[in-house]
């Protein structure tokens, strides 16, 4: 190697290190916002569970509040999340005005679609509720329909939040989109806190006025979250001017890509509809059979919300920061750059996600008790949710990895391949959930559905990894096979280290559960994390060692 070549390689390495540092800093800003958002989200969930419990009435609210998110994601949300940043990055590079007019047109057409969708869903609320909860009749159906009508306007605000947040992300301003959900949580905590104070001592039945208060209050939280992005947009010097000159403006490309994503989300939601329908029916059967604990949809939903937290804090933050860079590499046909970013995201996110999986699995009873064990939630409810958490937990590794891999395809403006690959997950999730409903006792049916999702995720992750590996390797015959990938073996070593760590964490939690769930979780988490830290060197867990070293540096500076 000549001196010039060596100097060029050294300069490239330093540039890559600076870029990784920038990504980590941006990821850290988003992760800190996500942590605060998730923490306040736990408080919000605890207040909601304390107010409504996990029975049929809670199921009605949960269905009504979840349907707007489902429909938004199904019909437009997934497309906005995946298509917007690559398209805006490409427009900024190729258009003389930096993509300003293109952004205005894209925002205008999407907002009109959101308004039309919101109006249609509010009118069709009775039919929508009958689709997701066909076993609801009489007062239960009326309550759920009323709550749904108050909550369905959230679709508009969900969409505007995503649109404006992606504009900020494309401009490398990542913090606001992760911090503003805190305001949403604060609003909902206040709404349900007031309800608890007013309804104290009642039999727990929602009156029409109380249902209206809870429904509109929940929608107000999303509205506040969206409006809170405006200062960040102004700071980024973004001014949206609605434009209707769509013909010949290049919008066909993102709309075509969005079509595949709509179909991808649709397949996911068909599977989710199967789970929702079967779990709500299971909740009804459990009441009829006098099974202790809420074993229906609400328990599944709250276990899922807690399960996905590490992914939301770490993987989403990291990939969101990487997405503009990955999109630029893909636009330049730099497959090696895409490959490096994918490998970096998988290894770095796994360093946190895999230990989190061990913690959620080993400490599930105490974690669920600490987060949800209040108000109308009893020991039987906690036991049910803990079982669901244990069934969900392993799948988080695949869920996080699948998220990284799919974003690599989106950065390359390929939304068709992820749709086809996602059929594996959706089909397995629906099929195995039906099997769980038919074959397992009522007490364990929904827990089996959680386990079915984990199995489906691992199958989809494996297939997606194989296809993406072939795509980004190109014609490079020197690239190792997928089974010899260093990243794969690094993940396996991390899993092997977390198994004994989880066992020791469980034993520590059992030994310290006397003072309560928080003491047990604290002791178990400390034992588990210390074990992972001690095993980092012998197991060659470089990413874990890097996280530990970064923590030490912060402590020294402090």
mmCIF file of C-alpha atoms in Angstrom, residues 60-61 64-65 122 125-126 129 139-153 206-216 219:
data_model
loop_
_atom_site.group_PDB
_atom_site.id
_atom_site.type_symbol
_atom_site.label_atom_id
_atom_site.label_comp_id
_atom_site.label_asym_id
_atom_site.label_seq_id
_atom_site.Cartn_x
_atom_site.Cartn_y
_atom_site.Cartn_z
ATOM 1 C CA UNK A 60 -63.881 -1.397 25.401
ATOM 2 C CA UNK A 61 -61.656 1.637 26.019
ATOM 3 C CA UNK A 64 -61.629 2.290 20.994
ATOM 4 C CA UNK A 65 -58.244 3.899 21.661
ATOM 5 C CA UNK A 122 -65.895 8.669 12.474
ATOM 6 C CA UNK A 125 -67.397 3.821 13.860
ATOM 7 C CA UNK A 126 -70.172 1.228 14.528
ATOM 8 C CA UNK A 129 -66.074 -1.684 16.250
ATOM 9 C CA UNK A 139 -74.198 -1.617 26.557
ATOM 10 C CA UNK A 140 -70.656 -2.907 25.909
ATOM 11 C CA UNK A 141 -71.008 -2.243 22.166
ATOM 12 C CA UNK A 142 -72.615 1.178 22.711
ATOM 13 C CA UNK A 143 -69.842 2.241 25.095
ATOM 14 C CA UNK A 144 -67.090 1.092 22.737
ATOM 15 C CA UNK A 145 -68.680 2.846 19.727
ATOM 16 C CA UNK A 146 -69.049 6.098 21.677
ATOM 17 C CA UNK A 147 -65.441 5.946 22.866
ATOM 18 C CA UNK A 148 -64.282 5.152 19.317
ATOM 19 C CA UNK A 149 -66.022 8.242 17.914
ATOM 20 C CA UNK A 150 -64.248 10.427 20.454
ATOM 21 C CA UNK A 151 -60.885 8.769 19.727
ATOM 22 C CA UNK A 152 -60.969 8.393 15.921
ATOM 23 C CA UNK A 153 -60.012 12.065 15.247
ATOM 24 C CA UNK A 206 -68.660 4.625 32.876
ATOM 25 C CA UNK A 207 -71.460 7.154 32.436
ATOM 26 C CA UNK A 208 -71.865 8.817 29.004
ATOM 27 C CA UNK A 209 -70.305 12.012 30.355
ATOM 28 C CA UNK A 210 -67.334 10.117 31.785
ATOM 29 C CA UNK A 211 -66.843 8.234 28.502
ATOM 30 C CA UNK A 212 -66.861 11.542 26.655
ATOM 31 C CA UNK A 213 -64.331 13.009 29.077
ATOM 32 C CA UNK A 214 -61.948 10.040 28.701
ATOM 33 C CA UNK A 215 -62.343 9.797 24.906
ATOM 34 C CA UNK A 216 -61.884 13.465 24.080
ATOM 35 C CA UNK A 219 -57.524 12.696 21.648
#
